PDB file of C-alpha atoms in Angstrom:
ATOM      1  CA  MET Z  19     167.266  82.868 109.987  1.00 39.00           C
ATOM      2  CA  ASP Z  20     164.272  81.428 108.160  1.00 43.00           C
ATOM      3  CA  ALA Z  21     160.871  82.475 109.443  1.00 43.00           C
ATOM      4  CA  THR Z  22     158.022  80.385 108.113  1.00 39.00           C
ATOM      5  CA  GLY Z  23     154.408  79.638 108.917  1.00 41.00           C
ATOM      6  CA  ASP Z  24     153.288  81.042 112.247  1.00 50.00           C
ATOM      7  CA  HIS Z  25     156.736  82.555 112.813  1.00 84.00           C
ATOM      8  CA  GLN Z  26     156.634  84.813 109.767  1.00 93.00           C
ATOM      9  CA  LYS Z  27     155.675  88.402 110.576  1.00 97.00           C
ATOM     10  CA  HIS Z  28     154.198  91.010 108.261  1.00 98.00           C
ATOM     11  CA  PHE Z  29     155.822  94.436 108.544  1.00 98.00           C
ATOM     12  CA  VAL Z  30     153.934  97.416 107.100  1.00 98.00           C
ATOM     13  CA  LEU Z  31     156.280 100.391 106.691  1.00 98.00           C
ATOM     14  CA  VAL Z  32     154.867 103.937 106.466  1.00 98.00           C
ATOM     15  CA  HIS Z  33     157.175 106.729 105.357  1.00 98.00           C
ATOM     16  CA  GLY Z  34     157.430 110.282 106.645  1.00 98.00           C
ATOM     17  CA  ALA Z  35     156.646 113.672 105.128  1.00 98.00           C
ATOM     18  CA  CYS Z  36     158.282 114.534 101.791  1.00 98.00           C
ATOM     19  CA  LEU Z  37     159.538 110.941 101.464  1.00 98.00           C
ATOM     20  CA  GLY Z  38     158.153 107.764  99.892  1.00 98.00           C
ATOM     21  CA  ALA Z  39     158.350 103.975 100.007  1.00 98.00           C
ATOM     22  CA  TRP Z  40     161.855 104.351  98.548  1.00 98.00           C
ATOM     23  CA  SER Z  41     163.116 105.558 101.957  1.00 98.00           C
ATOM     24  CA  TRP Z  42     162.939 101.944 103.218  1.00 98.00           C
ATOM     25  CA  PHE Z  43     165.022 100.476 100.367  1.00 98.00           C
ATOM     26  CA  LYS Z  44     167.935  99.415 102.614  1.00 98.00           C
ATOM     27  CA  LEU Z  45     165.739  97.984 105.381  1.00 98.00           C
ATOM     28  CA  ILE Z  46     163.294  95.903 103.347  1.00 98.00           C
ATOM     29  CA  PRO Z  47     165.895  93.338 102.119  1.00 98.00           C
ATOM     30  CA  LEU Z  48     167.142  92.838 105.701  1.00 98.00           C
ATOM     31  CA  LEU Z  49     163.647  92.060 107.032  1.00 98.00           C
ATOM     32  CA  GLU Z  50     162.912  89.815 104.055  1.00 98.00           C
ATOM     33  CA  ALA Z  51     166.245  88.008 104.463  1.00 97.00           C
ATOM     34  CA  ALA Z  52     165.130  87.184 108.010  1.00 97.00           C
ATOM     35  CA  GLY Z  53     162.124  85.416 106.486  1.00 97.00           C
ATOM     36  CA  HIS Z  54     159.448  88.044 106.954  1.00 98.00           C
ATOM     37  CA  ARG Z  55     156.927  89.723 104.688  1.00 97.00           C
ATOM     38  CA  VAL Z  56     157.251  93.469 104.117  1.00 98.00           C
ATOM     39  CA  SER Z  57     154.796  95.937 102.584  1.00 98.00           C
ATOM     40  CA  ALA Z  58     155.774  99.537 101.838  1.00 98.00           C
ATOM     41  CA  PHE Z  59     153.985 101.944  99.543  1.00 93.00           C
ATOM     42  CA  ASP Z  60     153.640 105.604  98.668  1.00 98.00           C
ATOM     43  CA  LEU Z  61     151.068 107.722 100.457  1.00 98.00           C
ATOM     44  CA  SER Z  62     149.044 110.203  98.389  1.00 98.00           C
ATOM     45  CA  ALA Z  63     151.213 112.741  96.501  1.00 98.00           C
ATOM     46  CA  SER Z  64     154.349 110.953  97.741  1.00 98.00           C
ATOM     47  CA  GLY Z  65     157.044 108.979  95.963  1.00 97.00           C
ATOM     48  CA  THR Z  66     155.729 107.789  92.612  1.00 96.00           C
ATOM     49  CA  ASP Z  67     152.095 108.687  93.351  1.00 96.00           C
ATOM     50  CA  THR Z  68     150.919 111.009  90.579  1.00 95.00           C
ATOM     51  CA  LYS Z  69     148.894 113.425  92.733  1.00 97.00           C
ATOM     52  CA  VAL Z  70     150.333 116.770  93.828  1.00 96.00           C
ATOM     53  CA  ILE Z  71     149.983 117.777  97.460  1.00 97.00           C
ATOM     54  CA  GLN Z  72     147.514 120.567  96.626  1.00 95.00           C
ATOM     55  CA  GLN Z  73     145.038 117.830  95.638  1.00 96.00           C
ATOM     56  CA  VAL Z  74     145.313 116.262  99.105  1.00 97.00           C
ATOM     57  CA  THR Z  75     143.489 118.332 101.719  1.00 95.00           C
ATOM     58  CA  THR Z  76     143.046 116.001 104.715  1.00 97.00           C
ATOM     59  CA  LEU Z  77     145.122 113.497 106.651  1.00 98.00           C
ATOM     60  CA  SER Z  78     142.603 110.839 105.619  1.00 98.00           C
ATOM     61  CA  ASP Z  79     143.130 111.638 101.933  1.00 98.00           C
ATOM     62  CA  TYR Z  80     146.886 111.542 102.438  1.00 98.00           C
ATOM     63  CA  THR Z  81     146.622 108.220 104.297  1.00 98.00           C
ATOM     64  CA  LEU Z  82     144.208 106.598 101.808  1.00 98.00           C
ATOM     65  CA  PRO Z  83     146.742 104.143 100.276  1.00 98.00           C
ATOM     66  CA  LEU Z  84     147.510 102.799 103.772  1.00 98.00           C
ATOM     67  CA  LEU Z  85     143.843 102.601 104.756  1.00 98.00           C
ATOM     68  CA  GLU Z  86     142.949 100.796 101.541  1.00 98.00           C
ATOM     69  CA  PHE Z  87     145.783  98.351 102.152  1.00 97.00           C
ATOM     70  CA  MET Z  88     144.757  97.727 105.767  1.00 98.00           C
ATOM     71  CA  ALA Z  89     141.242  96.902 104.598  1.00 97.00           C
ATOM     72  CA  THR Z  90     142.696  93.957 102.623  1.00 96.00           C
ATOM     73  CA  ILE Z  91     144.453  92.377 105.618  1.00 96.00           C
ATOM     74  CA  PRO Z  92     142.785  89.009 106.387  1.00 93.00           C
ATOM     75  CA  ALA Z  93     140.763  88.895 109.594  1.00 88.00           C
ATOM     76  CA  ASP Z  94     143.104  86.279 111.089  1.00 91.00           C
ATOM     77  CA  GLU Z  95     146.286  88.289 110.426  1.00 94.00           C
ATOM     78  CA  LYS Z  96     147.852  91.016 112.546  1.00 97.00           C
ATOM     79  CA  VAL Z  97     150.604  93.231 111.139  1.00 98.00           C
ATOM     80  CA  VAL Z  98     153.551  95.053 112.676  1.00 98.00           C
ATOM     81  CA  LEU Z  99     152.735  98.634 111.700  1.00 98.00           C
ATOM     82  CA  VAL Z 100     155.722 100.992 111.573  1.00 98.00           C
ATOM     83  CA  GLY Z 101     155.398 104.769 111.127  1.00 98.00           C
ATOM     84  CA  HIS Z 102     158.404 107.046 110.608  1.00 98.00           C
ATOM     85  CA  SER Z 103     158.296 110.776 111.402  1.00 98.00           C
ATOM     86  CA  LEU Z 104     154.960 112.206 110.184  1.00 98.00           C
ATOM     87  CA  GLY Z 105     154.038 108.597 109.379  1.00 98.00           C
ATOM     88  CA  GLY Z 106     153.130 108.327 113.056  1.00 98.00           C
ATOM     89  CA  MET Z 107     149.992 110.317 112.268  1.00 98.00           C
ATOM     90  CA  ASN Z 108     149.160 107.992 109.382  1.00 98.00           C
ATOM     91  CA  ILE Z 109     149.524 104.835 111.445  1.00 98.00           C
ATOM     92  CA  ALA Z 110     147.453 106.456 114.221  1.00 98.00           C
ATOM     93  CA  LEU Z 111     144.608 106.800 111.724  1.00 98.00           C
ATOM     94  CA  ALA Z 112     145.021 103.158 110.692  1.00 98.00           C
ATOM     95  CA  MET Z 113     145.065 102.124 114.375  1.00 98.00           C
ATOM     96  CA  GLU Z 114     141.823 104.015 114.932  1.00 98.00           C
ATOM     97  CA  LYS Z 115     140.095 102.290 112.009  1.00 97.00           C
ATOM     98  CA  PHE Z 116     141.649  98.790 112.124  1.00 97.00           C
ATOM     99  CA  PRO Z 117     142.816  98.099 115.710  1.00 97.00           C
ATOM    100  CA  GLU Z 118     142.040  94.399 115.441  1.00 96.00           C
ATOM    101  CA  ARG Z 119     144.440  93.963 112.492  1.00 97.00           C
ATOM    102  CA  ILE Z 120     147.533  95.374 114.221  1.00 98.00           C
ATOM    103  CA  ALA Z 121     149.683  93.340 116.619  1.00 98.00           C
ATOM    104  CA  VAL Z 122     151.859  96.304 117.552  1.00 98.00           C
ATOM    105  CA  ALA Z 123     152.368  99.847 116.275  1.00 98.00           C
ATOM    106  CA  VAL Z 124     155.937 101.157 116.191  1.00 98.00           C
ATOM    107  CA  PHE Z 125     156.403 104.918 116.344  1.00 98.00           C
ATOM    108  CA  PHE Z 126     159.806 105.269 114.782  1.00 98.00           C
ATOM    109  CA  THR Z 127     161.086 108.688 115.888  1.00 98.00           C
ATOM    110  CA  ALA Z 128     157.571 109.640 114.843  1.00 98.00           C
ATOM    111  CA  PHE Z 129     154.849 112.070 115.853  1.00 98.00           C
ATOM    112  CA  MET Z 130     152.605 110.183 118.270  1.00 98.00           C
ATOM    113  CA  PRO Z 131     149.185 111.656 119.133  1.00 98.00           C
ATOM    114  CA  ASP Z 132     146.973 110.759 122.095  1.00 97.00           C
ATOM    115  CA  SER Z 133     143.268 110.167 122.780  1.00 96.00           C
ATOM    116  CA  THR Z 134     142.919 113.150 125.135  1.00 96.00           C
ATOM    117  CA  HIS Z 135     143.686 116.186 122.991  1.00 97.00           C
ATOM    118  CA  LYS Z 136     142.697 117.131 119.471  1.00 96.00           C
ATOM    119  CA  PRO Z 137     144.699 115.302 116.778  1.00 97.00           C
ATOM    120  CA  SER Z 138     146.823 118.366 115.984  1.00 97.00           C
ATOM    121  CA  TYR Z 139     148.057 118.722 119.594  1.00 98.00           C
ATOM    122  CA  VAL Z 140     151.451 117.040 119.217  1.00 98.00           C
ATOM    123  CA  LEU Z 141     152.207 118.819 115.932  1.00 98.00           C
ATOM    124  CA  ASP Z 142     151.104 122.170 117.383  1.00 97.00           C
ATOM    125  CA  THR Z 143     153.340 121.614 120.409  1.00 98.00           C
ATOM    126  CA  TYR Z 144     156.268 120.685 118.172  1.00 97.00           C
ATOM    127  CA  ASN Z 145     155.825 123.898 116.188  1.00 96.00           C
ATOM    128  CA  GLU Z 146     155.625 125.947 119.405  1.00 96.00           C
ATOM    129  CA  LYS Z 147     158.833 124.374 120.718  1.00 95.00           C
ATOM    130  CA  THR Z 148     160.773 124.675 117.452  1.00 95.00           C
ATOM    131  CA  PRO Z 149     162.366 128.098 116.764  1.00 94.00           C
ATOM    132  CA  PRO Z 150     161.764 129.333 113.200  1.00 91.00           C
ATOM    133  CA  GLU Z 151     165.515 129.439 112.540  1.00 94.00           C
ATOM    134  CA  ASP Z 152     165.698 125.660 113.134  1.00 94.00           C
ATOM    135  CA  ARG Z 153     163.719 125.159 109.935  1.00 94.00           C
ATOM    136  CA  LEU Z 154     166.742 126.358 107.928  1.00 97.00           C
ATOM    137  CA  ASP Z 155     165.706 126.248 104.240  1.00 97.00           C
ATOM    138  CA  ALA Z 156     162.590 124.072 104.633  1.00 97.00           C
ATOM    139  CA  LYS Z 157     159.775 125.750 102.722  1.00 96.00           C
ATOM    140  CA  PHE Z 158     156.249 126.228 104.078  1.00 95.00           C
ATOM    141  CA  LEU Z 159     153.808 127.526 101.478  1.00 95.00           C
ATOM    142  CA  PRO Z 160     149.994 127.859 101.419  1.00 95.00           C
ATOM    143  CA  TYR Z 161     148.187 125.615  98.937  1.00 95.00           C
ATOM    144  CA  ASN Z 162     146.394 128.660  97.517  1.00 89.00           C
ATOM    145  CA  ASN Z 163     145.239 132.175  98.420  1.00 80.00           C
ATOM    146  CA  GLU Z 164     142.227 131.049 100.439  1.00 79.00           C
ATOM    147  CA  LYS Z 165     142.240 131.893 104.148  1.00 77.00           C
ATOM    148  CA  ASP Z 166     141.669 128.276 105.262  1.00 81.00           C
ATOM    149  CA  SER Z 167     144.257 126.793 102.897  1.00 90.00           C
ATOM    150  CA  GLU Z 168     146.480 123.991 104.125  1.00 96.00           C
ATOM    151  CA  THR Z 169     150.236 124.579 104.061  1.00 96.00           C
ATOM    152  CA  SER Z 170     152.740 122.483 102.143  1.00 97.00           C
ATOM    153  CA  ILE Z 171     156.194 121.619 103.437  1.00 97.00           C
ATOM    154  CA  LEU Z 172     159.343 120.781 101.463  1.00 98.00           C
ATOM    155  CA  PHE Z 173     162.731 120.000 102.980  1.00 98.00           C
ATOM    156  CA  GLY Z 174     165.587 122.038 101.523  1.00 98.00           C
ATOM    157  CA  PRO Z 175     169.210 120.889 100.978  1.00 98.00           C
ATOM    158  CA  LYS Z 176     170.470 122.521 104.199  1.00 98.00           C
ATOM    159  CA  PHE Z 177     167.674 120.979 106.280  1.00 98.00           C
ATOM    160  CA  ILE Z 178     168.408 117.570 104.783  1.00 98.00           C
ATOM    161  CA  SER Z 179     172.155 117.874 105.415  1.00 98.00           C
ATOM    162  CA  HIS Z 180     172.030 119.305 108.938  1.00 97.00           C
ATOM    163  CA  LYS Z 181     168.704 118.198 110.472  1.00 97.00           C
ATOM    164  CA  LEU Z 182     167.372 115.178 108.612  1.00 98.00           C
ATOM    165  CA  ALA Z 183     170.334 113.083 107.521  1.00 98.00           C
ATOM    166  CA  GLN Z 184     173.519 114.481 109.046  1.00 98.00           C
ATOM    167  CA  LEU Z 185     174.833 110.969 109.826  1.00 98.00           C
ATOM    168  CA  CYS Z 186     173.939 109.487 106.433  1.00 98.00           C
ATOM    169  CA  SER Z 187     176.412 109.002 103.613  1.00 98.00           C
ATOM    170  CA  ASP Z 188     176.931 111.754 101.042  1.00 98.00           C
ATOM    171  CA  GLU Z 189     175.229 109.498  98.503  1.00 98.00           C
ATOM    172  CA  ASP Z 190     172.127 109.041 100.643  1.00 98.00           C
ATOM    173  CA  ARG Z 191     171.879 112.770 101.309  1.00 98.00           C
ATOM    174  CA  GLU Z 192     172.011 113.411  97.565  1.00 98.00           C
ATOM    175  CA  LEU Z 193     169.299 110.802  97.036  1.00 97.00           C
ATOM    176  CA  LEU Z 194     167.112 112.612  99.577  1.00 98.00           C
ATOM    177  CA  LYS Z 195     167.696 115.979  97.896  1.00 98.00           C
ATOM    178  CA  ILE Z 196     166.665 114.511  94.543  1.00 98.00           C
ATOM    179  CA  LEU Z 197     163.605 112.532  95.648  1.00 98.00           C
ATOM    180  CA  VAL Z 198     161.864 114.661  98.298  1.00 98.00           C
ATOM    181  CA  LYS Z 199     158.439 115.992  97.295  1.00 98.00           C
ATOM    182  CA  PRO Z 200     156.143 118.603  98.907  1.00 98.00           C
ATOM    183  CA  SER Z 201     153.973 117.250 101.705  1.00 98.00           C
ATOM    184  CA  SER Z 202     151.810 118.755 104.469  1.00 98.00           C
ATOM    185  CA  LEU Z 203     151.194 118.501 108.207  1.00 97.00           C
ATOM    186  CA  PHE Z 204     147.427 118.957 107.573  1.00 98.00           C
ATOM    187  CA  LEU Z 205     147.124 121.188 110.622  1.00 97.00           C
ATOM    188  CA  LYS Z 206     143.881 122.884 109.571  1.00 95.00           C
ATOM    189  CA  ASP Z 207     142.243 119.506 109.010  1.00 97.00           C
ATOM    190  CA  LEU Z 208     143.590 118.087 112.283  1.00 97.00           C
ATOM    191  CA  HIS Z 209     142.456 121.111 114.312  1.00 96.00           C
ATOM    192  CA  ASN Z 210     138.862 120.141 113.490  1.00 94.00           C
ATOM    193  CA  ALA Z 211     139.168 116.346 113.263  1.00 96.00           C
ATOM    194  CA  PRO Z 212     137.639 114.085 115.943  1.00 96.00           C
ATOM    195  CA  LYS Z 213     139.915 112.839 118.704  1.00 97.00           C
ATOM    196  CA  PHE Z 214     141.515 109.447 118.505  1.00 98.00           C
ATOM    197  CA  THR Z 215     139.801 107.010 120.862  1.00 97.00           C
ATOM    198  CA  LYS Z 216     140.762 104.554 123.591  1.00 93.00           C
ATOM    199  CA  GLU Z 217     138.761 101.859 121.803  1.00 95.00           C
ATOM    200  CA  GLY Z 218     140.616 102.406 118.502  1.00 97.00           C
ATOM    201  CA  PHE Z 219     144.013 104.091 118.555  1.00 97.00           C
ATOM    202  CA  ASN Z 220     144.816 103.432 122.214  1.00 94.00           C
ATOM    203  CA  TYR Z 221     143.641  99.801 122.014  1.00 96.00           C
ATOM    204  CA  VAL Z 222     146.741  98.867 120.011  1.00 98.00           C
ATOM    205  CA  GLN Z 223     150.025  98.106 121.782  1.00 98.00           C
ATOM    206  CA  ARG Z 224     152.598 100.807 121.028  1.00 98.00           C
ATOM    207  CA  VAL Z 225     156.393 100.837 121.014  1.00 98.00           C
ATOM    208  CA  PHE Z 226     158.367 104.046 120.563  1.00 98.00           C
ATOM    209  CA  VAL Z 227     161.827 103.956 118.988  1.00 98.00           C
ATOM    210  CA  VAL Z 228     163.993 106.902 120.054  1.00 98.00           C
ATOM    211  CA  CYS Z 229     166.816 108.026 117.763  1.00 97.00           C
ATOM    212  CA  ASN Z 230     169.362 109.659 120.011  1.00 96.00           C
ATOM    213  CA  GLU Z 231     170.966 112.087 117.542  1.00 97.00           C
ATOM    214  CA  ASP Z 232     167.818 113.087 115.687  1.00 98.00           C
ATOM    215  CA  GLN Z 233     167.925 116.804 114.880  1.00 97.00           C
ATOM    216  CA  ALA Z 234     164.556 116.933 113.089  1.00 97.00           C
ATOM    217  CA  ILE Z 235     162.474 115.576 115.996  1.00 98.00           C
ATOM    218  CA  PRO Z 236     164.961 116.018 118.868  1.00 97.00           C
ATOM    219  CA  LYS Z 237     165.310 113.397 121.578  1.00 97.00           C
ATOM    220  CA  ASP Z 238     163.796 115.656 124.262  1.00 97.00           C
ATOM    221  CA  PHE Z 239     160.649 116.093 122.158  1.00 98.00           C
ATOM    222  CA  GLN Z 240     160.484 112.361 121.497  1.00 98.00           C
ATOM    223  CA  GLN Z 241     160.570 111.906 125.286  1.00 98.00           C
ATOM    224  CA  TRP Z 242     157.857 114.549 125.731  1.00 98.00           C
ATOM    225  CA  MET Z 243     155.560 112.569 123.411  1.00 98.00           C
ATOM    226  CA  ILE Z 244     156.274 109.367 125.341  1.00 98.00           C
ATOM    227  CA  ASP Z 245     155.494 111.113 128.643  1.00 98.00           C
ATOM    228  CA  ASN Z 246     152.332 112.585 127.114  1.00 97.00           C
ATOM    229  CA  ASN Z 247     151.034 109.160 126.068  1.00 97.00           C
ATOM    230  CA  PRO Z 248     153.043 106.303 127.651  1.00 97.00           C
ATOM    231  CA  VAL Z 249     153.802 103.232 125.544  1.00 98.00           C
ATOM    232  CA  ALA Z 250     154.386  99.540 126.253  1.00 98.00           C
ATOM    233  CA  GLU Z 251     158.107  99.883 125.604  1.00 98.00           C
ATOM    234  CA  VAL Z 252     160.717 102.452 124.581  1.00 98.00           C
ATOM    235  CA  LYS Z 253     163.725 101.380 122.543  1.00 98.00           C
ATOM    236  CA  GLU Z 254     166.662 103.651 121.768  1.00 98.00           C
ATOM    237  CA  LEU Z 255     168.943 103.519 118.752  1.00 98.00           C
ATOM    238  CA  LYS Z 256     172.436 104.945 119.189  1.00 97.00           C
ATOM    239  CA  VAL Z 257     174.397 107.211 116.837  1.00 97.00           C
ATOM    240  CA  VAL Z 258     171.521 107.597 114.382  1.00 98.00           C
ATOM    241  CA  ASP Z 259     169.863 110.653 112.866  1.00 98.00           C
ATOM    242  CA  HIS Z 260     166.264 111.118 111.702  1.00 98.00           C
ATOM    243  CA  MET Z 261     166.860 108.684 108.820  1.00 98.00           C
ATOM    244  CA  PRO Z 262     168.249 105.576 110.593  1.00 98.00           C
ATOM    245  CA  MET Z 263     166.817 103.288 107.915  1.00 98.00           C
ATOM    246  CA  LEU Z 264     169.460 104.878 105.682  1.00 98.00           C
ATOM    247  CA  SER Z 265     172.245 105.672 108.160  1.00 97.00           C
ATOM    248  CA  ASP Z 266     172.135 102.355 110.065  1.00 98.00           C
ATOM    249  CA  PRO Z 267     169.611  99.914 108.553  1.00 98.00           C
ATOM    250  CA  LYS Z 268     171.128  96.906 110.351  1.00 98.00           C
ATOM    251  CA  GLN Z 269     170.478  98.444 113.770  1.00 98.00           C
ATOM    252  CA  VAL Z 270     166.921  99.271 112.683  1.00 98.00           C
ATOM    253  CA  SER Z 271     166.364  95.726 111.440  1.00 98.00           C
ATOM    254  CA  VAL Z 272     167.541  94.193 114.723  1.00 98.00           C
ATOM    255  CA  CYS Z 273     165.263  96.570 116.634  1.00 98.00           C
ATOM    256  CA  LEU Z 274     162.155  95.800 114.569  1.00 98.00           C
ATOM    257  CA  LEU Z 275     162.780  92.060 114.603  1.00 98.00           C
ATOM    258  CA  ASP Z 276     163.011  92.201 118.383  1.00 97.00           C
ATOM    259  CA  VAL Z 277     159.735  94.134 118.589  1.00 98.00           C
ATOM    260  CA  ALA Z 278     158.006  91.632 116.303  1.00 97.00           C
ATOM    261  CA  LEU Z 279     159.322  88.697 118.286  1.00 96.00           C
ATOM    262  CA  GLN Z 280     158.002  90.155 121.546  1.00 96.00           C
ATOM    263  CA  TYR Z 281     154.669  91.638 120.481  1.00 97.00           C
ATOM    264  CA  ALA Z 282     153.586  89.836 117.314  1.00 94.00           C
TER     265      ALA Z 282
END
């Protein structure tokens, strides 16, 4: 398939917590081989970015590379914005600030906020519904000794093997164990941040992609988020974990190409 001119789509891929642009390395060539443009980059303190998470105190700071990129999108172009896992919060911020530059936002087994509650609502609910023992060896540590410090998160080997990437190859799980970096949910910032709006975030068409064997954000919680803030369409990927771009990139590619064809 050769997509040219008006048929070429621009996919912007936003990674999840503790990951980086590298997490899309199997998917990018498939989308490009179909004739489309793909942009993926590291958020602050992620991947090859030289900051450490303790230097990043707000979701806006963490999202800055995406926001700076979105500001460069030409006025006559609309992108297909894809957020994975915590990346759903990052794309929500981009949707709020640049709704006119996004054809469709894809929440890819991702945290999806709403315009009714405070921005931390979905993350708070997830934490309330997730027993502490389900975290396995994931580490949650305060940035510093201050009372209002944010908390960092780092996935441990057991969490990666049993919750994040249980259907991935041994090689991909080892890659994850080597490359993950501390991140944050920015809960203290999001508790006080302004709500997303109907004119910004909720103006953009949204598609949610459910991953049916996800153990990190379980299917029932994905459905709860969809019920909390209904989307234009729900797509479901079969026999995939929380890292389908690694465990089944071809199925992901077909899904995203279909979304782009319909909405962009």
